[in-house]
Short mmCIF file of C-alpha atoms in Angstrom, two decimals:
data_model
loop_
_atom_site.label_atom_id
_atom_site.label_comp_id
_atom_site.label_asym_id
_atom_site.label_seq_id
_atom_site.Cartn_x
_atom_site.Cartn_y
_atom_site.Cartn_z
CA MET A 1292 23.33 1.47 -25.37
CA VAL A 1293 22.18 5.11 -25.66
CA PRO A 1294 19.36 6.75 -23.13
CA VAL A 1295 16.10 7.26 -25.26
CA THR A 1296 13.47 10.17 -24.25
CA CYS A 1297 9.85 8.89 -25.43
CA PRO A 1298 7.17 11.20 -25.53
CA THR A 1299 4.27 10.65 -23.25
CA THR A 1300 0.94 11.84 -22.08
CA PRO A 1301 -0.34 11.62 -18.34
CA PHE A 1302 -2.67 9.00 -17.15
CA ASP A 1303 -5.81 9.64 -14.84
CA GLY A 1304 -5.57 8.76 -11.26
CA GLN A 1305 -2.03 7.84 -10.12
CA LYS A 1306 -2.31 9.45 -6.92
CA PRO A 1307 -0.30 6.95 -4.65
CA GLY A 1308 -2.37 5.58 -1.59
CA THR A 1309 -1.48 4.94 2.49
CA SER A 1310 1.05 2.43 0.31
CA GLY A 1311 1.89 3.08 -2.77
CA LEU A 1312 0.04 2.91 -6.64
CA ARG A 1313 -2.18 -0.12 -6.26
CA LYS A 1314 -4.35 -0.80 -9.90
CA ALA A 1315 -5.33 -4.21 -11.57
CA VAL A 1316 -2.64 -5.54 -13.29
CA LYS A 1317 -4.77 -4.67 -16.54
CA VAL A 1318 -4.09 -1.54 -16.05
CA PHE A 1319 -0.65 -1.23 -15.31
CA GLU A 1320 0.10 -3.12 -18.84
CA GLN A 1321 -0.87 -0.61 -20.80
CA PRO A 1322 1.81 1.31 -22.92
CA ARG A 1323 3.91 3.98 -20.68
CA TYR A 1324 1.62 3.40 -17.74
CA LEU A 1325 4.50 1.83 -15.60
CA GLU A 1326 6.82 4.00 -16.97
CA ASN A 1327 5.05 7.05 -16.29
CA PHE A 1328 4.83 6.64 -12.63
CA VAL A 1329 8.11 5.68 -12.17
CA GLN A 1330 9.40 8.68 -14.33
CA SER A 1331 7.55 10.68 -11.95
CA ILE A 1332 9.11 9.32 -8.89
CA PHE A 1333 12.96 9.25 -11.01
CA ASP A 1334 11.75 13.52 -11.64
CA CYS A 1335 11.47 14.26 -7.89
CA VAL A 1336 13.96 12.01 -5.82
CA ASP A 1337 17.04 14.28 -5.28
CA GLY A 1338 20.85 12.68 -5.67
CA LEU A 1339 19.09 10.19 -7.87
CA SER A 1340 22.31 10.32 -10.73
CA GLY A 1341 25.28 8.36 -9.71
CA ALA A 1342 23.35 6.78 -6.63
CA THR A 1343 21.88 3.61 -5.58
CA LEU A 1344 19.27 2.20 -5.93
CA VAL A 1345 17.04 -1.07 -4.55
CA ILE A 1346 14.49 -2.78 -6.61
CA GLY A 1347 12.40 -5.84 -5.81
CA GLY A 1348 8.80 -7.10 -5.54
CA ASP A 1349 6.78 -9.83 -4.33
CA GLY A 1350 6.99 -11.59 -7.22
CA ARG A 1351 3.77 -11.38 -8.30
CA TYR A 1352 2.16 -11.20 -11.57
CA HIS A 1353 4.09 -8.60 -14.50
CA ASN A 1354 6.72 -8.33 -11.06
CA ARG A 1355 9.77 -9.77 -13.51
CA THR A 1356 8.43 -7.82 -16.52
CA ALA A 1357 8.40 -4.53 -14.26
CA VAL A 1358 11.32 -5.02 -12.81
CA GLN A 1359 13.60 -5.50 -16.46
CA THR A 1360 11.51 -1.79 -17.25
CA ILE A 1361 12.58 0.31 -13.95
CA LEU A 1362 16.29 -1.33 -14.36
CA ARG A 1363 16.21 0.17 -18.20
CA MET A 1364 14.75 3.20 -17.01
CA ALA A 1365 17.18 4.06 -13.63
CA ALA A 1366 20.35 3.38 -15.62
CA ALA A 1367 18.54 6.17 -18.40
CA ASN A 1368 18.22 8.03 -15.36
CA GLY A 1369 22.03 8.15 -14.15
CA VAL A 1370 21.60 5.61 -11.11
CA ALA A 1371 25.20 4.50 -10.65
CA ARG A 1372 24.09 0.70 -9.15
CA ALA A 1373 20.74 -1.06 -8.37
CA VAL A 1374 20.62 -3.98 -5.98
CA VAL A 1375 18.27 -6.14 -7.66
CA GLY A 1376 16.65 -9.58 -5.22
CA ARG A 1377 17.20 -12.42 -7.47
CA GLY A 1378 14.10 -13.38 -9.59
CA GLY A 1379 13.23 -9.70 -8.88
CA ILE A 1380 12.22 -10.69 -5.87
CA LEU A 1381 12.43 -8.87 -2.51
CA SER A 1382 10.06 -9.08 0.29
CA THR A 1383 8.76 -5.26 2.02
CA PRO A 1384 11.12 -5.50 4.91
CA ALA A 1385 13.79 -7.23 3.68
CA ALA A 1386 13.82 -4.29 0.56
CA SER A 1387 13.84 -1.89 3.61
CA CYS A 1388 16.64 -3.83 5.28
CA VAL A 1389 19.03 -3.92 2.12
CA ILE A 1390 18.39 0.16 1.43
CA ARG A 1391 19.32 0.49 5.08
CA LYS A 1392 22.49 -1.97 4.60
CA ARG A 1393 23.60 -0.58 1.22
CA GLY A 1394 23.36 3.46 1.54
CA ALA A 1395 21.29 3.23 -0.71
CA ILE A 1396 18.99 6.84 -2.32
CA GLY A 1397 15.86 4.97 -1.95
CA GLY A 1398 14.16 1.77 -2.97
CA VAL A 1399 11.38 0.94 -5.80
CA ILE A 1400 9.14 -1.96 -4.27
CA LEU A 1401 6.64 -3.39 -6.39
CA SER A 1402 3.54 -4.87 -4.69
CA ALA A 1403 -0.39 -5.33 -3.98
CA SER A 1404 0.39 -6.50 -0.81
CA HIS A 1405 -2.60 -8.70 0.68
CA ASN A 1406 -4.23 -8.26 -2.64
CA PRO A 1407 -4.94 -11.12 -5.00
CA GLY A 1408 -2.19 -11.76 -7.54
CA GLY A 1409 -2.28 -13.32 -11.28
CA PRO A 1410 -3.38 -11.58 -14.46
CA ASP A 1411 -6.71 -10.35 -13.11
CA GLY A 1412 -5.76 -9.73 -9.78
CA ASP A 1413 -3.75 -6.45 -8.69
CA PHE A 1414 -0.18 -4.80 -8.82
CA GLY A 1415 1.22 -2.50 -7.46
CA ILE A 1416 4.39 0.02 -6.93
CA LYS A 1417 5.91 2.33 -3.96
CA PHE A 1418 9.13 4.19 -3.33
CA ASN A 1419 10.86 3.68 -0.18
CA ALA A 1420 13.12 6.84 0.95
CA ALA A 1421 16.83 6.52 2.14
CA ASN A 1422 15.61 5.35 5.93
CA GLY A 1423 14.00 2.37 3.81
CA GLY A 1424 10.33 3.57 4.94
CA PRO A 1425 7.77 4.51 2.80
CA ALA A 1426 8.11 7.84 1.39
CA PRO A 1427 6.05 10.71 3.34
CA GLU A 1428 3.45 12.64 2.09
CA SER A 1429 5.43 15.40 0.77
CA MET A 1430 7.18 13.07 -1.48
CA THR A 1431 4.14 10.98 -3.05
CA ASP A 1432 2.04 14.18 -3.11
CA ALA A 1433 5.06 15.52 -5.39
CA PHE A 1434 4.79 11.96 -7.48
CA PHE A 1435 1.50 12.60 -8.49
CA ALA A 1436 1.55 16.52 -9.18
CA ARG A 1437 4.52 14.69 -11.77
CA SER A 1438 2.43 12.72 -12.84
CA LYS A 1439 -0.17 14.93 -14.06
CA ALA A 1440 2.30 17.18 -15.77
CA ILE A 1441 4.47 14.16 -17.60
CA THR A 1442 5.27 14.65 -21.14
CA GLU A 1443 8.21 12.12 -21.70
CA TYR A 1444 9.92 9.50 -20.01
CA LYS A 1445 13.65 7.68 -20.67
CA THR A 1446 14.71 4.61 -21.05
CA LEU A 1447 17.30 2.07 -22.86
CA GLU A 1448 16.58 -0.38 -25.77
CA SER A 1449 18.31 -3.11 -24.56
CA PRO A 1450 17.84 -6.97 -23.65
CA ASP A 1451 16.39 -8.56 -20.68
CA LEU A 1452 18.86 -9.27 -18.25
CA ASP A 1453 19.23 -12.42 -16.14
CA LEU A 1454 17.60 -11.97 -13.00
CA ASP A 1455 18.56 -15.45 -11.18
CA ARG A 1456 22.14 -15.76 -11.79
CA LEU A 1457 23.36 -13.65 -8.84
CA GLY A 1458 26.21 -11.37 -9.42
CA GLU A 1459 27.35 -8.47 -11.61
CA THR A 1460 26.33 -7.22 -14.90
CA ALA A 1461 26.45 -3.52 -16.54
CA LEU A 1462 23.60 -1.92 -17.76
CA GLY A 1463 24.27 1.30 -19.95
CA GLY A 1464 26.35 2.70 -17.43
CA MET A 1465 24.43 1.41 -14.14
CA ALA A 1466 26.29 -1.63 -12.84
CA VAL A 1467 23.24 -4.44 -11.81
CA GLU A 1468 23.82 -6.54 -8.61
CA VAL A 1469 21.08 -9.35 -8.23
CA ILE A 1470 21.53 -10.34 -4.65
CA ASP A 1471 20.73 -13.52 -2.40
CA PRO A 1472 17.06 -12.12 -1.41
CA VAL A 1473 17.08 -13.52 1.81
CA ALA A 1474 20.34 -13.61 3.25
CA ASP A 1475 20.96 -9.63 4.44
CA TYR A 1476 17.39 -10.17 6.19
CA ALA A 1477 17.98 -13.72 7.56
CA GLU A 1478 21.66 -12.04 9.06
CA LEU A 1479 19.62 -9.07 10.24
CA MET A 1480 17.04 -11.27 12.79
CA GLU A 1481 20.01 -13.48 13.99
CA SER A 1482 20.89 -9.92 15.48
CA LEU A 1483 17.82 -9.39 16.88
CA PHE A 1484 16.36 -12.60 19.02
CA ASP A 1485 17.75 -14.97 20.90
CA MET A 1486 18.30 -17.53 18.57
CA ALA A 1487 19.63 -20.21 21.13
CA ALA A 1488 16.70 -20.41 22.98
CA ILE A 1489 14.53 -20.77 20.01
CA ARG A 1490 16.47 -23.24 18.90
CA LYS A 1491 15.89 -25.17 22.08
CA LEU A 1492 12.43 -24.50 22.19
CA PHE A 1493 11.72 -26.86 19.06
CA ALA A 1494 14.45 -29.21 19.78
CA SER A 1495 11.99 -29.63 22.89
CA GLY A 1496 8.60 -30.93 20.48
CA PHE A 1497 7.09 -26.89 20.20
CA ARG A 1498 5.35 -27.58 17.14
CA MET A 1499 4.42 -24.66 15.11
CA VAL A 1500 3.27 -24.44 11.57
CA PHE A 1501 4.02 -21.43 9.04
CA ASP A 1502 1.32 -20.71 5.97
CA ALA A 1503 3.55 -18.71 3.76
CA MET A 1504 0.34 -18.14 1.49
CA HIS A 1505 2.56 -19.38 -1.47
CA ALA A 1506 4.10 -15.39 -1.01
CA VAL A 1507 7.30 -13.79 -0.78
CA THR A 1508 8.15 -14.66 2.71
CA GLY A 1509 8.22 -18.53 1.72
CA PRO A 1510 12.09 -18.77 0.74
CA TYR A 1511 12.66 -16.36 4.22
CA ALA A 1512 11.07 -18.31 6.41
CA THR A 1513 12.15 -22.02 4.87
CA GLU A 1514 15.76 -20.55 5.64
CA ILE A 1515 15.35 -19.24 9.16
CA LEU A 1516 12.88 -21.14 10.89
CA GLU A 1517 13.76 -24.81 9.07
CA ARG A 1518 17.48 -23.83 8.42
CA ARG A 1519 18.61 -22.22 10.95
CA LEU A 1520 16.07 -22.75 13.76
CA SER A 1521 15.66 -26.36 13.08
CA ALA A 1522 12.43 -26.61 13.26
CA PRO A 1523 10.79 -29.47 11.66
CA ALA A 1524 10.85 -29.70 7.82
CA GLY A 1525 7.00 -29.26 6.92
CA THR A 1526 6.91 -26.14 9.27
CA VAL A 1527 6.59 -24.23 6.46
CA ILE A 1528 3.31 -24.48 4.06
CA ASN A 1529 2.74 -23.37 0.89
CA GLY A 1530 6.02 -22.04 0.76
CA THR A 1531 6.52 -21.74 -3.01
CA PRO A 1532 6.09 -17.98 -4.14
CA LEU A 1533 3.76 -18.30 -7.05
CA GLU A 1534 2.47 -15.48 -9.53
CA ASP A 1535 -1.08 -15.77 -8.70
CA PHE A 1536 -0.59 -16.97 -5.09
CA GLY A 1537 -1.59 -20.47 -6.12
CA GLY A 1538 -5.32 -18.74 -6.79
CA HIS A 1539 -5.67 -17.41 -3.01
CA HIS A 1540 -5.69 -14.47 -1.48
CA PRO A 1541 -2.26 -13.54 0.07
CA ASP A 1542 -4.25 -11.99 3.27
CA PRO A 1543 -3.28 -13.78 6.60
CA ASN A 1544 -6.59 -13.37 8.78
CA LEU A 1545 -9.14 -15.84 10.05
CA ALA A 1546 -10.92 -15.63 6.46
CA HIS A 1547 -8.69 -16.32 3.89
CA ALA A 1548 -5.88 -18.59 5.91
CA GLU A 1549 -8.18 -21.24 6.35
CA GLU A 1550 -5.95 -24.40 6.07
CA LEU A 1551 -4.10 -22.41 8.76
CA VAL A 1552 -6.78 -21.85 11.11
CA GLU A 1553 -8.48 -25.54 10.81
CA ARG A 1554 -4.98 -26.66 12.14
CA LEU A 1555 -4.74 -24.86 15.06
CA PHE A 1556 -8.97 -25.26 15.67
CA GLY A 1557 -8.42 -28.95 14.72
CA PRO A 1558 -7.55 -32.16 16.41
CA GLY A 1559 -4.04 -32.86 17.30
CA ALA A 1560 -3.31 -28.89 16.93
CA PRO A 1561 0.39 -27.78 17.02
CA ASP A 1562 1.30 -25.14 19.74
CA PHE A 1563 1.70 -22.40 17.53
CA GLY A 1564 0.53 -20.60 13.79
CA ALA A 1565 1.76 -18.02 11.96
CA ALA A 1566 1.08 -16.65 8.32
CA SER A 1567 2.42 -13.53 6.38
CA ASP A 1568 0.49 -12.22 3.58
CA GLY A 1569 1.96 -11.12 -0.34
CA ASP A 1570 4.49 -8.76 0.30
CA GLY A 1571 5.95 -10.68 3.78
CA ASP A 1572 4.62 -7.13 6.15
CA ARG A 1573 2.29 -8.38 7.73
CA ASN A 1574 1.52 -11.47 10.20
CA MET A 1575 -1.53 -13.24 11.96
CA ILE A 1576 -0.60 -14.80 15.53
CA LEU A 1577 -2.29 -17.71 16.73
CA GLY A 1578 -1.76 -20.59 19.56
CA ARG A 1579 -3.86 -23.92 19.79
CA ASN A 1580 -7.24 -22.70 20.21
CA VAL A 1581 -6.64 -19.41 20.35
CA PHE A 1582 -6.35 -15.97 17.68
CA VAL A 1583 -4.36 -13.42 18.81
CA SER A 1584 -6.11 -9.92 17.37
CA PRO A 1585 -3.37 -7.76 15.65
CA SER A 1586 -4.20 -5.46 18.48
CA ASP A 1587 -3.22 -7.84 21.60
CA SER A 1588 -0.17 -8.73 19.60
CA LEU A 1589 1.25 -5.57 19.51
CA ALA A 1590 0.20 -5.28 23.60
CA VAL A 1591 1.69 -8.52 24.39
CA LEU A 1592 4.94 -7.77 22.52
CA ALA A 1593 5.25 -4.08 24.32
CA ALA A 1594 4.62 -5.89 27.50
CA ASN A 1595 7.13 -8.84 27.07
CA ALA A 1596 9.94 -6.84 25.14
CA THR A 1597 12.68 -7.19 27.55
CA HIS A 1598 12.77 -10.46 27.10
CA VAL A 1599 13.87 -10.38 23.56
CA PRO A 1600 18.16 -9.25 23.15
CA ALA A 1601 16.91 -6.25 20.84
CA PHE A 1602 14.83 -4.45 24.00
CA LYS A 1603 16.58 -5.93 26.59
CA GLY A 1604 17.20 -2.05 27.57
CA GLY A 1605 13.50 -1.81 27.62
CA LEU A 1606 11.51 0.76 25.39
CA ALA A 1607 12.16 3.97 24.24
CA GLY A 1608 7.91 4.29 23.03
CA VAL A 1609 5.70 2.33 21.16
CA ALA A 1610 3.35 4.07 19.03
CA ARG A 1611 -0.21 2.59 17.14
CA SER A 1612 -2.10 3.55 14.34
CA MET A 1613 -5.31 5.44 15.11
CA PRO A 1614 -7.85 2.66 14.65
CA THR A 1615 -5.71 0.10 16.17
CA SER A 1616 -7.32 -0.58 19.75
CA ARG A 1617 -5.84 0.72 22.83
CA ALA A 1618 -4.70 -2.34 24.55
CA VAL A 1619 -1.05 -0.75 23.88
CA ASP A 1620 -1.69 2.30 25.51
CA ARG A 1621 -2.83 0.46 28.92
CA VAL A 1622 1.08 -1.36 28.62
CA ALA A 1623 2.69 1.69 28.04
CA ALA A 1624 1.12 3.70 30.87
CA LYS A 1625 1.91 1.00 33.11
CA LEU A 1626 5.82 0.91 31.74
CA GLY A 1627 5.76 4.72 32.02
CA ILE A 1628 6.83 5.49 28.51
CA SER A 1629 5.03 7.37 25.73
CA CYS A 1630 2.48 5.82 23.08
CA TYR A 1631 1.98 7.63 20.19
CA GLU A 1632 -1.39 7.58 17.78
CA THR A 1633 -0.72 7.90 14.44
CA PRO A 1634 -2.64 7.98 11.31
CA THR A 1635 -2.98 4.07 9.35
CA GLY A 1636 0.01 4.25 6.93
CA TRP A 1637 3.17 2.64 8.26
CA LYS A 1638 5.18 5.89 6.86
CA PHE A 1639 3.78 7.76 9.72
CA PHE A 1640 5.89 5.57 12.11
CA GLY A 1641 8.76 6.73 10.24
CA THR A 1642 9.99 9.60 12.04
CA LEU A 1643 8.91 8.68 15.38
CA LEU A 1644 11.81 5.60 14.47
CA ASP A 1645 14.30 7.87 13.37
CA ALA A 1646 13.87 10.02 16.13
CA GLY A 1647 14.20 7.93 18.40
CA ARG A 1648 10.83 7.89 19.98
CA ILE A 1649 9.55 4.77 20.04
CA ASN A 1650 11.17 1.50 18.97
CA LEU A 1651 8.12 -0.61 18.78
CA CYS A 1652 4.80 -0.05 16.78
CA GLY A 1653 1.74 -1.81 14.78
CA GLU A 1654 -1.36 -1.61 13.26
CA GLU A 1655 -4.70 -3.45 13.48
CA SER A 1656 -4.20 -4.62 9.73
CA PHE A 1657 -2.06 -6.94 10.87
CA GLY A 1658 1.00 -5.35 10.76
CA THR A 1659 3.69 -5.18 13.49
CA GLY A 1660 7.45 -3.58 13.49
CA ALA A 1661 10.67 -2.10 14.93
CA ASP A 1662 13.43 -0.41 14.58
CA HIS A 1663 15.15 -2.55 12.70
CA VAL A 1664 13.89 -1.72 9.65
CA ARG A 1665 11.05 1.33 8.44
CA GLU A 1666 8.82 -1.06 7.02
CA LYS A 1667 6.11 -3.39 9.17
CA ASP A 1668 7.56 -6.63 8.93
CA GLY A 1669 5.91 -9.86 9.28
CA LEU A 1670 8.46 -12.89 10.14
CA TRP A 1671 9.79 -10.61 12.41
CA ALA A 1672 6.94 -10.70 14.33
CA VAL A 1673 6.71 -14.30 14.16
CA LEU A 1674 10.25 -14.59 15.69
CA MET A 1675 9.83 -12.49 18.38
CA TRP A 1676 6.62 -14.21 19.50
CA LEU A 1677 8.39 -17.23 19.70
CA ASN A 1678 11.29 -15.77 21.49
CA VAL A 1679 9.34 -14.31 23.92
CA LEU A 1680 7.16 -18.21 23.96
CA ALA A 1681 10.69 -19.65 24.54
CA ALA A 1682 11.55 -17.22 27.11
CA ARG A 1683 8.18 -17.22 29.12
CA GLY A 1684 7.83 -20.78 29.31
CA LEU A 1685 3.72 -20.35 28.51
CA SER A 1686 1.56 -21.39 25.89
CA VAL A 1687 -0.27 -18.90 23.72
CA ALA A 1688 -3.26 -18.70 25.50
CA GLU A 1689 -1.56 -18.82 28.80
CA LEU A 1690 0.44 -15.48 27.81
CA MET A 1691 -2.82 -14.45 26.64
CA ALA A 1692 -4.54 -14.86 29.96
CA GLU A 1693 -2.26 -13.37 32.16
CA HIS A 1694 -1.73 -10.07 30.04
CA TRP A 1695 -5.70 -10.08 30.05
CA GLY A 1696 -5.44 -10.60 33.86
CA THR A 1697 -3.39 -7.52 34.32
CA TYR A 1698 -4.05 -5.07 32.11
CA GLY A 1699 -7.68 -6.02 31.34
CA ARG A 1700 -8.85 -7.39 27.30
CA THR A 1701 -10.00 -5.13 25.14
CA TYR A 1702 -12.41 -7.07 22.63
CA TYR A 1703 -11.60 -5.99 19.52
CA GLY A 1704 -12.72 -6.49 15.64
CA ARG A 1705 -12.98 -5.01 11.87
CA HIS A 1706 -15.84 -4.79 9.02
CA ASP A 1707 -14.89 -4.12 5.53
CA TYR A 1708 -17.53 -2.93 3.00
CA GLU A 1709 -15.34 -3.46 -0.32
CA ALA A 1710 -15.59 -2.04 -3.50
CA ILE A 1711 -18.35 0.31 -2.67
CA PRO A 1712 -19.41 2.98 -5.30
CA GLN A 1713 -17.44 6.06 -4.73
CA GLU A 1714 -20.23 8.60 -4.74
CA ALA A 1715 -21.86 6.42 -1.93
CA ALA A 1716 -18.90 5.94 -0.01
CA ASP A 1717 -18.65 9.84 0.04
CA ALA A 1718 -21.59 10.44 1.34
CA LEU A 1719 -22.00 8.09 3.78
CA ILE A 1720 -18.37 9.87 5.22
CA ALA A 1721 -19.80 13.23 4.53
CA GLU A 1722 -22.98 12.64 6.36
CA LEU A 1723 -21.70 10.92 9.08
CA ARG A 1724 -18.85 13.88 9.76
CA GLY A 1725 -22.15 16.22 10.00
CA THR A 1726 -23.32 14.34 12.82
CA LEU A 1727 -20.35 14.47 14.88
CA PRO A 1728 -20.63 17.90 16.92
CA SER A 1729 -24.25 16.96 17.79
CA LEU A 1730 -23.01 13.34 19.69
CA ALA A 1731 -21.10 13.79 23.11
CA GLY A 1732 -23.23 13.05 25.42
CA THR A 1733 -26.16 11.88 23.92
CA ALA A 1734 -27.15 8.02 24.71
CA LEU A 1735 -26.74 5.36 21.74
CA GLY A 1736 -27.47 1.90 22.07
CA GLY A 1737 -27.41 1.85 26.29
CA ARG A 1738 -23.80 3.51 25.77
CA THR A 1739 -23.17 7.30 26.43
CA VAL A 1740 -21.21 9.03 23.69
CA ALA A 1741 -17.99 10.61 25.70
CA ALA A 1742 -16.37 12.05 22.14
CA ALA A 1743 -16.63 12.19 19.02
CA ASP A 1744 -14.47 13.68 16.75
CA GLU A 1745 -12.49 13.05 13.24
CA PHE A 1746 -8.86 12.33 13.82
CA ALA A 1747 -6.10 14.88 12.88
CA TYR A 1748 -2.34 14.09 13.21
CA THR A 1749 0.37 16.80 13.65
CA ASP A 1750 3.63 15.25 12.96
CA PRO A 1751 5.86 15.46 16.89
CA VAL A 1752 8.95 15.56 14.99
CA ASP A 1753 8.97 17.26 11.53
CA GLY A 1754 4.96 19.21 12.36
CA SER A 1755 3.55 18.28 9.32
CA ARG A 1756 -0.02 18.04 9.55
CA SER A 1757 -2.57 15.22 8.12
CA GLU A 1758 -6.14 16.27 8.51
CA ARG A 1759 -9.14 13.92 7.71
CA GLN A 1760 -7.64 10.50 8.92
CA GLY A 1761 -10.83 8.95 10.05
CA LEU A 1762 -14.17 9.56 11.96
CA ARG A 1763 -13.87 8.36 15.93
CA VAL A 1764 -16.59 7.60 18.69
CA GLY A 1765 -15.69 7.03 21.85
CA PHE A 1766 -17.97 5.99 25.01
CA GLU A 1767 -17.80 6.70 28.32
CA ASP A 1768 -17.38 2.81 29.38
CA GLY A 1769 -14.26 3.10 26.82
CA SER A 1770 -15.98 1.31 23.94
CA ARG A 1771 -14.89 3.29 20.51
CA ILE A 1772 -16.24 3.07 17.23
CA VAL A 1773 -13.77 4.49 14.21
CA TYR A 1774 -14.96 4.90 10.24
CA ARG A 1775 -12.44 5.17 7.52
CA LEU A 1776 -11.95 4.94 3.74
CA SER A 1777 -9.33 2.69 2.88
CA GLY A 1778 -6.43 4.04 0.42
CA THR A 1779 -5.65 -0.02 -0.62
CA GLY A 1780 -8.13 -1.06 -2.67
CA THR A 1781 -7.90 -0.81 -6.85
CA SER A 1782 -11.67 -0.68 -7.57
CA GLY A 1783 -14.16 1.59 -5.71
CA ALA A 1784 -14.05 2.52 -2.08
CA THR A 1785 -13.66 0.50 0.99
CA LEU A 1786 -15.35 1.31 4.08
CA ARG A 1787 -13.24 -0.28 7.08
CA VAL A 1788 -15.66 0.49 10.39
CA TYR A 1789 -13.73 -0.52 13.84
CA PHE A 1790 -15.16 -1.38 17.04
CA GLU A 1791 -13.50 -2.35 20.41
CA ARG A 1792 -14.84 -2.87 24.10
CA TYR A 1793 -12.83 -2.90 27.14
CA GLU A 1794 -13.49 -5.16 29.85
CA PRO A 1795 -11.38 -4.48 32.77
CA VAL A 1796 -9.49 -6.36 35.44
CA GLY A 1797 -11.47 -8.78 36.67
CA GLY A 1798 -14.55 -8.43 33.82
CA GLU A 1799 -15.90 -10.71 31.20
CA HIS A 1800 -12.70 -11.73 29.80
CA GLY A 1801 -13.85 -15.46 28.00
CA LEU A 1802 -16.40 -14.37 25.43
CA ASP A 1803 -16.41 -14.97 21.72
CA ALA A 1804 -14.93 -11.84 20.64
CA PRO A 1805 -18.04 -11.46 17.73
CA VAL A 1806 -20.50 -11.82 20.25
CA ALA A 1807 -18.77 -9.34 22.50
CA LEU A 1808 -19.20 -6.70 20.27
CA LYS A 1809 -22.31 -7.47 18.31
CA PRO A 1810 -23.83 -4.53 19.69
CA LEU A 1811 -21.16 -2.38 19.12
CA ALA A 1812 -21.24 -3.73 15.34
CA ASP A 1813 -24.65 -3.67 14.76
CA LEU A 1814 -24.66 0.06 16.79
CA ALA A 1815 -22.01 1.21 13.59
CA ALA A 1816 -24.09 0.28 10.97
CA GLU A 1817 -26.85 1.71 11.96
CA LEU A 1818 -25.10 5.26 13.03
CA ALA A 1819 -23.21 5.26 9.71
CA GLY A 1820 -26.17 4.17 7.71
CA ILE A 1821 -24.35 1.72 6.24
CA GLU A 1822 -26.96 -0.09 4.23
CA ARG A 1823 -29.03 3.03 3.71
CA HIS A 1824 -25.97 4.74 1.59
CA THR A 1825 -24.40 1.01 0.16
CA GLY A 1826 -27.20 -1.68 0.07
CA ARG A 1827 -24.98 -3.57 2.15
CA THR A 1828 -26.39 -5.25 5.22
CA LYS A 1829 -22.88 -7.32 5.99
CA PRO A 1830 -19.76 -6.76 5.57
CA ASP A 1831 -17.66 -8.55 3.08
CA VAL A 1832 -15.27 -9.35 5.18
CA ALA A 1833 -15.28 -9.50 9.42
CA THR A 1834 -11.98 -9.68 10.97
#
């Protein structure tokens, strides 16, 4: 098999967002579209020839086809070894694990994360670097620049490989190794947690439900929870990965994980509930009649980290994305450790993790992780919660009440306005940006503005600078509103509006979050002129 060079011309808009290039499946199915972007990656990765490359995805529609294309191109571009999950499957955190374990040059991960799947759904691709984490902006900017100038790509003319049979085969001069997608990841999890304590918890009659949402985490959760931890059969629901996620939206939140929510808030509810998303990097945590916000989840895990073997020596530091609530900041202050505020996007945690400045981090969009890999990790977060519950002997409700009694409660919410015309979204942000300098000291909705600015970030490790990362309005009572245009949608623009209200120790901790936050939510919509700019009177998703 001799490499073939194929002429091509650029496509518009192949700019990676916060986690790779995401578009509708029909866009990726265009001839040369995937090939152009993959070749742009390969042209920009130094040392690719002779290296090991990891390839896998979340199993959504078009995953198998894309893996075969990428394998042929990798062989034609001189890759020495490709490590592929069986069936083309690897969860995003498992891919990070394999990259690090194998000393790979990096990995091509195929996923649109929590976006819908199927022929009419979305698809995505991103490159993770040798540390296992998402490519930094310097690399993604290079990919985009190359995609605008590309004139050819390299591939092989060869039949499809059997991706369902474990073992090694040759593709041109490249070795293709098909691996069990779960094995390395499960081994890593056993090294981090007190598995005996969690097994004892289940043996005591503790009941949980894990909703894999017919996405990639099903096989991982079944192996670890039901087989290795002896949770009862049926603990994992919707555990078979499907190309269209069973027609559901694989986003682990209160709006989309309806079956799980009904169980945890219904009669005879189990003790604990959790869900993960399309590619396995997000998590939602529930107790009996209790929803734990991702911001609170990060704070609770930080406060209880030393109960877990991986953190028995304490935390080096923690980090959160800017829109994430400041609940974890209060824990860090009490522990006397650093707390970093970064832009949205897991890649911004990477330098801090690599430098040893932090070993626990999270973001409000249901992502939590640590230094065991360089991605957020949904099932890892669930196992850490189980380890903490086993060690503390408390229910989720009791643990939350204790936490709020110690640190105060931060009520937190997010409103998403999806598929807004880009021009309208840009106009809204531009107008709001112009008002920020005049807001400090003014009264809005019965609150006094303490500060209003646009977040920019200088990485304390490598000195890189990221501008225009969200608009912030902070109030003297500790409340806050944040506005951000998301980079994970595939059509139009998604406006995310975040709000938090802090109630100190001894304050009102028993309110329903939507009730507690309604005045701030109304103020946020009014301040930004959301209805005037977009015509929307309510968000598409309220979390």
